[in-house]
Short mmCIF file of C-alpha atoms in Angstrom, two decimals:
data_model
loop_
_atom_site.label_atom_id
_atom_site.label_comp_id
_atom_site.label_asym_id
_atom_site.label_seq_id
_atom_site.Cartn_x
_atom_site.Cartn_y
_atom_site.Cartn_z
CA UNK A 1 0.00 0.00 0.00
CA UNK A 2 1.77 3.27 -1.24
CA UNK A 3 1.14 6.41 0.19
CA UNK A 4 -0.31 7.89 -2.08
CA UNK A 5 -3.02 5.67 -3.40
CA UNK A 6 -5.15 6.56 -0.37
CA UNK A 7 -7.96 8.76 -0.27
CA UNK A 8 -6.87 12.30 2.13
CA UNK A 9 -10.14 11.69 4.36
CA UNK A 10 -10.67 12.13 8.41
CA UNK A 11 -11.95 8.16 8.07
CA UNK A 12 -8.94 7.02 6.59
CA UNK A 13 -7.09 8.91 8.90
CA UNK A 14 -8.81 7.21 11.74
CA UNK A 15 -8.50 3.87 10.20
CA UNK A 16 -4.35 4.33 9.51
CA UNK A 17 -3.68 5.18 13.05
CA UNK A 18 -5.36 2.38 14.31
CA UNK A 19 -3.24 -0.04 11.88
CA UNK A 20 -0.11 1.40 13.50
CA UNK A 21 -1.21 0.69 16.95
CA UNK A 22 -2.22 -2.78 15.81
CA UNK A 23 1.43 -3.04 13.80
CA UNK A 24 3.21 -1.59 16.84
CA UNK A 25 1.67 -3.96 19.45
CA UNK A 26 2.46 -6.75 17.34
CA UNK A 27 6.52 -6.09 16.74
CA UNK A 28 6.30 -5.75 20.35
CA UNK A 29 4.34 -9.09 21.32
CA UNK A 30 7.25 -10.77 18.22
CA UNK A 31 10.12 -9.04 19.52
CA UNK A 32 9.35 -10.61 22.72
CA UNK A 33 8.38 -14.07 21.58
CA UNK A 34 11.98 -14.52 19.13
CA UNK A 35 13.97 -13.54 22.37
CA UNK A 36 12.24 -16.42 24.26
CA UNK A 37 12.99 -18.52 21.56
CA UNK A 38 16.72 -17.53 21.36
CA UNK A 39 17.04 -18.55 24.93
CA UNK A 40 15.18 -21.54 25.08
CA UNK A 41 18.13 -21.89 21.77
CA UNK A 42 21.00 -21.34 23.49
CA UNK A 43 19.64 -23.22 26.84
CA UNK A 44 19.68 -26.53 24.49
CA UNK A 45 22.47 -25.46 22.62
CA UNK A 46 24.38 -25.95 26.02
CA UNK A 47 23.47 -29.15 26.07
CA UNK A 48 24.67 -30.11 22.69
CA UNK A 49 28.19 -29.09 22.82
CA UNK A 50 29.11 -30.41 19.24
CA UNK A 51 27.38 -33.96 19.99
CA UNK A 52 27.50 -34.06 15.97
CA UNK A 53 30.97 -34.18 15.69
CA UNK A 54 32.27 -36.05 18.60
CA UNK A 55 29.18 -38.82 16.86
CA UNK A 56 30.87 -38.53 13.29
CA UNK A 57 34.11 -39.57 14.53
CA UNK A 58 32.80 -42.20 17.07
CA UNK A 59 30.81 -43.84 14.02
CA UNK A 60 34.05 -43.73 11.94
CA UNK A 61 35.56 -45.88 15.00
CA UNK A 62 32.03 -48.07 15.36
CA UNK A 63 32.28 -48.77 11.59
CA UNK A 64 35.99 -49.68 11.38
CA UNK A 65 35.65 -52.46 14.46
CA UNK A 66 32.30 -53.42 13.08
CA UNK A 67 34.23 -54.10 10.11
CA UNK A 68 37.25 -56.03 11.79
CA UNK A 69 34.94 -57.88 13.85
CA UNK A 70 32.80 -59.11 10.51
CA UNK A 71 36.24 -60.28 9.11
CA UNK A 72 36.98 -62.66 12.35
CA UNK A 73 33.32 -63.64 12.24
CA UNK A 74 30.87 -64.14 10.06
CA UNK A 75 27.67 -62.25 9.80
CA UNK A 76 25.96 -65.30 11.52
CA UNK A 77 28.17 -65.36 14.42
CA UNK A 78 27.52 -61.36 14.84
CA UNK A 79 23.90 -61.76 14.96
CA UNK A 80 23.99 -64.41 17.24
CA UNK A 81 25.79 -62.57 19.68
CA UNK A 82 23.48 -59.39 18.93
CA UNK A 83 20.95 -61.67 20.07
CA UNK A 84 22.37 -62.11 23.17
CA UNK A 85 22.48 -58.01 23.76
CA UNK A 86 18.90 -57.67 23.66
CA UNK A 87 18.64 -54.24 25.98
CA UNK A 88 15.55 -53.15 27.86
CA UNK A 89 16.01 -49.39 26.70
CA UNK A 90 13.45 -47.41 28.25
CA UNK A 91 12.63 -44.02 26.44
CA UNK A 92 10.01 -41.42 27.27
CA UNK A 93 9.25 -38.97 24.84
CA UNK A 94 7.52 -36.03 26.05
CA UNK A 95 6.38 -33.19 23.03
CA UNK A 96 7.06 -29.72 24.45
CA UNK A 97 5.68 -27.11 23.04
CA UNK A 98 7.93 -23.27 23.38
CA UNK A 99 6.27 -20.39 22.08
CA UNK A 100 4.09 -22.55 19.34
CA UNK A 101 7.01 -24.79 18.54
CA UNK A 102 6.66 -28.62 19.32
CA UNK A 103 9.91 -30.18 20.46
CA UNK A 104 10.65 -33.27 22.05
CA UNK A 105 12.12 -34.39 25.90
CA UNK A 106 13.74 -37.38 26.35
CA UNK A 107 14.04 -39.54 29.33
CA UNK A 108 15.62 -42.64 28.60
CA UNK A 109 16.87 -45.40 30.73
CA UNK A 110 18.82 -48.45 29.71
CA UNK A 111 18.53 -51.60 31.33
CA UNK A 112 20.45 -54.87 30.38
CA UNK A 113 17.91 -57.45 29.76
CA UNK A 114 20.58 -59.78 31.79
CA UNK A 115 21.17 -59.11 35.54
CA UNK A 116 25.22 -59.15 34.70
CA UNK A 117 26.92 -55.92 32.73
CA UNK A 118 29.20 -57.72 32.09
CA UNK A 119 28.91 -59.38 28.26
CA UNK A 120 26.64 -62.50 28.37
CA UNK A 121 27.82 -64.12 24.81
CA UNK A 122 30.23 -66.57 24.67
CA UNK A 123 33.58 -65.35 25.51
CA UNK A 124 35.92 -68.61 24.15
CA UNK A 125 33.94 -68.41 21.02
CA UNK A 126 34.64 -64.83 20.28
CA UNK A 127 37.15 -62.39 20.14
CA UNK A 128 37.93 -59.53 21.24
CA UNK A 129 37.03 -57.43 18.07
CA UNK A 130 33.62 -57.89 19.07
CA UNK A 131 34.12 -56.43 22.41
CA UNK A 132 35.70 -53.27 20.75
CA UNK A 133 32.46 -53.20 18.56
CA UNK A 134 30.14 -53.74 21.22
CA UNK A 135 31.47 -51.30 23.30
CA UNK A 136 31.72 -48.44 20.51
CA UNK A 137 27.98 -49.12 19.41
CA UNK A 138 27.06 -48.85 22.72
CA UNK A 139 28.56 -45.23 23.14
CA UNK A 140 27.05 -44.26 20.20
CA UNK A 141 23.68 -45.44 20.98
CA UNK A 142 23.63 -43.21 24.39
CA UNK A 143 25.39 -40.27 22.27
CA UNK A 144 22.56 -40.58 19.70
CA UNK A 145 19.35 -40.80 22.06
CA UNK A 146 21.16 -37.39 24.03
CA UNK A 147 21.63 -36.09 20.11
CA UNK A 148 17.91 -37.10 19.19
CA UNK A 149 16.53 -34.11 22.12
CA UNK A 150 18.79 -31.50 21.25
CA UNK A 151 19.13 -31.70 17.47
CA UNK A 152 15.64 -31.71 16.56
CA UNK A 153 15.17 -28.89 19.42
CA UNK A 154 17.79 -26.51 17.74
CA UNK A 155 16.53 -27.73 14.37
CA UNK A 156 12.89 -26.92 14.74
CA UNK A 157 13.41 -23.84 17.20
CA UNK A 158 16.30 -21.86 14.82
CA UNK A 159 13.55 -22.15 12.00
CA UNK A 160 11.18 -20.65 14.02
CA UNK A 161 13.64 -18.01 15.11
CA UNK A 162 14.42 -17.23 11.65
CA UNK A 163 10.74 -17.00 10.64
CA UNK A 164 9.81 -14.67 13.76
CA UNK A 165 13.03 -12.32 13.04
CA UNK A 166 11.67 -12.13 9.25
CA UNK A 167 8.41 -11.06 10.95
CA UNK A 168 9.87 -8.42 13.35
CA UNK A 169 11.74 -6.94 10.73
CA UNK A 170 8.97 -6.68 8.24
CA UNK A 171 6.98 -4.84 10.83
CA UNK A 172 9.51 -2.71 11.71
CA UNK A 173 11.19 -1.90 8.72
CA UNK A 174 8.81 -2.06 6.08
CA UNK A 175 5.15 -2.25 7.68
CA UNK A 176 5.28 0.63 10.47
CA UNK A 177 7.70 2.88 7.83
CA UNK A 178 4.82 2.97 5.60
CA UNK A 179 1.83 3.31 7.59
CA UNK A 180 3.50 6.08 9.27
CA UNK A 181 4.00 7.86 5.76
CA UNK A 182 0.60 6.87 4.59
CA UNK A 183 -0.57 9.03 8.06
CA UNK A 184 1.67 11.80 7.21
CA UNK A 185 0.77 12.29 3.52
CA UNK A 186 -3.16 12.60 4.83
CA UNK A 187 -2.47 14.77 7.53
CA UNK A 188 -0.92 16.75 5.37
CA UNK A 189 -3.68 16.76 2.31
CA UNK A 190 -5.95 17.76 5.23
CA UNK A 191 -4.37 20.25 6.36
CA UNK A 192 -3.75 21.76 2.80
CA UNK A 193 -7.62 21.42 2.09
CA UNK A 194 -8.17 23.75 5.18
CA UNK A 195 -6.01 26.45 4.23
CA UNK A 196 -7.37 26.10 0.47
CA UNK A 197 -11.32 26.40 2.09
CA UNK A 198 -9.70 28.91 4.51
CA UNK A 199 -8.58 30.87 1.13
CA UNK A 200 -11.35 30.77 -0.62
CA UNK A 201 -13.56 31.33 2.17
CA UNK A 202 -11.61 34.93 2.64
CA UNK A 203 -12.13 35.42 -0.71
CA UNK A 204 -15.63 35.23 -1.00
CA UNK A 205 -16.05 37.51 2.33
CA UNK A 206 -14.14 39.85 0.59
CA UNK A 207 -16.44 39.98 -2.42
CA UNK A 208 -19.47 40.05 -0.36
CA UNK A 209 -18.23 42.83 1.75
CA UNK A 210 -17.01 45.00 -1.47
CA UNK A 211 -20.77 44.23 -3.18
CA UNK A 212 -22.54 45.45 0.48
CA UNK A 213 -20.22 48.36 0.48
CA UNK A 214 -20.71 49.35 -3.22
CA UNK A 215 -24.70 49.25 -2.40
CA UNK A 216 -24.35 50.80 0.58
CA UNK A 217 -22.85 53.74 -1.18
CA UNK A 218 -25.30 53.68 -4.14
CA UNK B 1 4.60 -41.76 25.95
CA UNK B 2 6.65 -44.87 26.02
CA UNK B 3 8.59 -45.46 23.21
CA UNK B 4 10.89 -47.37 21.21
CA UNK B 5 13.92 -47.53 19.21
CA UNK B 6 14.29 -48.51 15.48
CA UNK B 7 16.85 -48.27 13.34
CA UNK B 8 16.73 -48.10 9.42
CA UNK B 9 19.52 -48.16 7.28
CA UNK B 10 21.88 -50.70 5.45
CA UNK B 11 23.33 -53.11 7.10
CA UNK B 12 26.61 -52.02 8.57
CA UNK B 13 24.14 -49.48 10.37
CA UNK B 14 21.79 -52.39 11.52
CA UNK B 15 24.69 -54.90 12.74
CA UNK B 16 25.89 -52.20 15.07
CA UNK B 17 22.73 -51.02 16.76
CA UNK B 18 22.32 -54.43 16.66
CA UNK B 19 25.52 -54.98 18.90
CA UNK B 20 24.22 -52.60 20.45
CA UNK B 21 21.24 -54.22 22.12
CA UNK B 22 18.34 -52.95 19.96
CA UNK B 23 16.11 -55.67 18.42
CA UNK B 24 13.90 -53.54 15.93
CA UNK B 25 15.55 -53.23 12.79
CA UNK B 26 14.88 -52.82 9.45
CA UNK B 27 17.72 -53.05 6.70
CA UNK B 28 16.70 -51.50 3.26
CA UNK B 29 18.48 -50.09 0.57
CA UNK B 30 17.67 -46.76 -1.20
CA UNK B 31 14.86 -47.93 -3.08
CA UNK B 32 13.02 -49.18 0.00
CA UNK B 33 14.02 -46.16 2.44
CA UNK B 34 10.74 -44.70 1.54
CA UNK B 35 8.21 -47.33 1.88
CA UNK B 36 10.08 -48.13 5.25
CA UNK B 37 10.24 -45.12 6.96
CA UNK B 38 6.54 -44.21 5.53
CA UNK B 39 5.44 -47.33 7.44
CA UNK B 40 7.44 -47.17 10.45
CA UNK B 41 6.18 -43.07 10.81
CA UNK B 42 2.80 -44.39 11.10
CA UNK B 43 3.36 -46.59 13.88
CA UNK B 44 3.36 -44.31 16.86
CA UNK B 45 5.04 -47.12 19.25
CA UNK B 46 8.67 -45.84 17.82
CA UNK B 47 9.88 -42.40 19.26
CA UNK B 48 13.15 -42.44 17.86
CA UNK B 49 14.32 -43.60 14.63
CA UNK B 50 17.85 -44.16 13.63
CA UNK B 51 18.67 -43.68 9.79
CA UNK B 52 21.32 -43.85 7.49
CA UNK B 53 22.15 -39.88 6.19
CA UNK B 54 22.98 -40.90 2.80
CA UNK B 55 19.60 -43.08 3.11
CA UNK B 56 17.55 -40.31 3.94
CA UNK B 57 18.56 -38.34 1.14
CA UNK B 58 17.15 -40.37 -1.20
CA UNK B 59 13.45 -39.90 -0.11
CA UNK B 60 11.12 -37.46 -1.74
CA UNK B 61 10.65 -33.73 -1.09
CA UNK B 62 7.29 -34.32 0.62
CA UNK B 63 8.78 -37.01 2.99
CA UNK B 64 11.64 -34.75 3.86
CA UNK B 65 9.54 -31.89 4.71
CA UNK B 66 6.94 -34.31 6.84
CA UNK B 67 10.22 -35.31 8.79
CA UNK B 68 11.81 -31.82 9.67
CA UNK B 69 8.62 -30.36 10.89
CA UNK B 70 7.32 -33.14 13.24
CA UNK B 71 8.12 -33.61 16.92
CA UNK B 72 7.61 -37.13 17.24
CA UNK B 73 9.23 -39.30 16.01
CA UNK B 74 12.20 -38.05 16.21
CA UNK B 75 14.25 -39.25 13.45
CA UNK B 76 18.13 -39.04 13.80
CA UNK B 77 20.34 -39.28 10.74
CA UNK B 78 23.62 -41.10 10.70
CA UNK B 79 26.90 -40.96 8.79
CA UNK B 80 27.66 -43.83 7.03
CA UNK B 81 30.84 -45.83 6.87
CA UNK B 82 32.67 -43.33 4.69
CA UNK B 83 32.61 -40.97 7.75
CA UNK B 84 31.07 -37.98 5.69
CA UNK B 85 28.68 -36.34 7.43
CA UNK B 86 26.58 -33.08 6.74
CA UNK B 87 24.02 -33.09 9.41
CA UNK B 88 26.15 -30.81 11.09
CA UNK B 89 27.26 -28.10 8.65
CA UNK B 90 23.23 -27.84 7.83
CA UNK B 91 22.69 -26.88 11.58
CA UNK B 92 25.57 -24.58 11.26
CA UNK B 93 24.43 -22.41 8.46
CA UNK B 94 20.45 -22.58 9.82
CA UNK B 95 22.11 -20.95 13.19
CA UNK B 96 24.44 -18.56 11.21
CA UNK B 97 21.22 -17.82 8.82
CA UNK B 98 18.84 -17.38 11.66
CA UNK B 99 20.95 -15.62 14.17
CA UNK B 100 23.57 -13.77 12.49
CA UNK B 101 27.05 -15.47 13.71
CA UNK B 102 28.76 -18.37 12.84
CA UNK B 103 28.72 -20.25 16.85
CA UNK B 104 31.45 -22.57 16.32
CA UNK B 105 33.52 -20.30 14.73
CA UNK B 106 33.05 -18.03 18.34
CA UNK B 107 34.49 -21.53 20.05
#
């Protein structure tokens, strides 16, 4: 909406004004609701601490003892010992919602299905590249269920941040800017209008007086 | 909610979770990714599912989109054996987009 493509009326006036309020309130109410999302952000970005990374490399280790492991055993002999690992994991997934944005808490608890933590496969009939493998899938498994809260946290709450900001700034910089021109430019109309009736008005006293005066003197 | 752990992907992935201690697998390949995880989303008894990266890739626009605007399940991408991995970069430039700063660069 350009400035100028309004009609210079008292309504529209009236009507402008109110938009800015409206506009104004609303930055405000955004303004507020992107800094509570850039805290709850940096809250779970605590957490995180570069869990991707540290997960890349530990699942270049997994992969190169999973490897080793598949070349002293077969693929058989792996999943029969996998079925021996069977874990009671225990995850509760909670959906929390911040400011309109759903993101997930999770509680999880592992428990071996076995009352011993200490491996319950065969230990003559393996080696101990399958230890090495066991143990790094294991990290990675508790690395990725911490990864699986805060990732998709960040993830879905810095896309939200990004769409507020977009919001804030359009209001601010783009909306409100106009409006407030758009109010200016009919202000100003109006107020020409009155001088130009004032004018005129003058004008047409003056005539009238100079016709009462000329019949007064006739 | 109570929920369980399921890992998709090929089958380097699916030995180690397997080693691991998780029973519910599925191995696919790239031209079964989609049917898979399109079936497994509609099962609400998994909360967390455990994919392959290079997997994931391979699904359709309107799959991808489902899976980065839900809550649950969470799905959790994985670098496969050749250690690449651009889950993280993509977080990096969505912060540096969204806020203005490159974080890890601060570090």
């Amino acid at each position: 909406m350009g400035a100028t493509d309004v009609n210079p009326t008292r309504m529209e006036l009236i009507k402008t004004k109110e938009r800015i309020t409206l506009a104004v309130k609303g930055h405000k109410l955004l303004k507020q609701k992107r800094d509570a999302l850039i805290l709850e952000f940096f809250k779970i970005l605590k957490k995180a601490q570069d869990l991707r990374g540290q997960l890349a490399q530990r699942m270049a280790q997994g992969y190169h003892s999973l490897a080793l492991a598949e070349t002293y055993h077969n693929m058989q002999e792996l999943t029969k010992v996998s079925l021996d690992l069977k874990k009671e994991i225990d995850i509760d997934i909670e959906v929390r919602n911040v400011m309109g944005v759903k993101i997930p808490n999770i509680d999880a608890k592992m428990e071996h299905k076995h009352f011993l933590s200490l491996p319950t496969y065969s230990v003559a009939a393996t080696s101990a590249k399958i230890d090495a493998a066991v143990d790094d899938f294991n990290e990675i498994l508790q690395m990725v269920i911490r990864l699986a809260e805060t990732e998709t946290a960040m993830k879905r709450l810095i896309v939200e941040i990004e769409k507020t900001k977009r919001r804030v700034n359009a209001l601010e910089f783009v909306l409100i800017p106009r409006l407030e021109e758009t109010k200016k430019s009919i202000t100003f109309r109006l107020e020409e209008m009155e001088r130009d009736s004032f004018v005129s008005l003058k004008a047409i006293k003056r005539k009238l007086d100079k016709e009462k005066k000329a019949k007064m003197a006739g | 909610m109570k929920a369980k752990i399921i890992v998709i992907g090929d089958a380097p992935l699916v030995m180690g979770f397997k080693l691991a201690g998780i029973d519910n697998t599925i191995t696919a390949t790239d031209k079964t990714i989609q049917t898979e995880l399109e079936k497994t989303l509609e099962n609400k008894e998994y909360g967390i599912i455990i994919t392959s990266e290079v997997m994931l890739n391979k699904v359709d626009w309107r799959l991808k989109r489902k899976l980065s605007t839900i809550a649950y399940p969470v799905v959790i991408p994985m670098p496969d054996y050749s250690g690449k991995s651009t889950e993280g970069d993509e977080i990096r430039t969505l912060i540096k987009r969204a806020l203005g700063f490159d974080l890890a660069a601060k570090k």
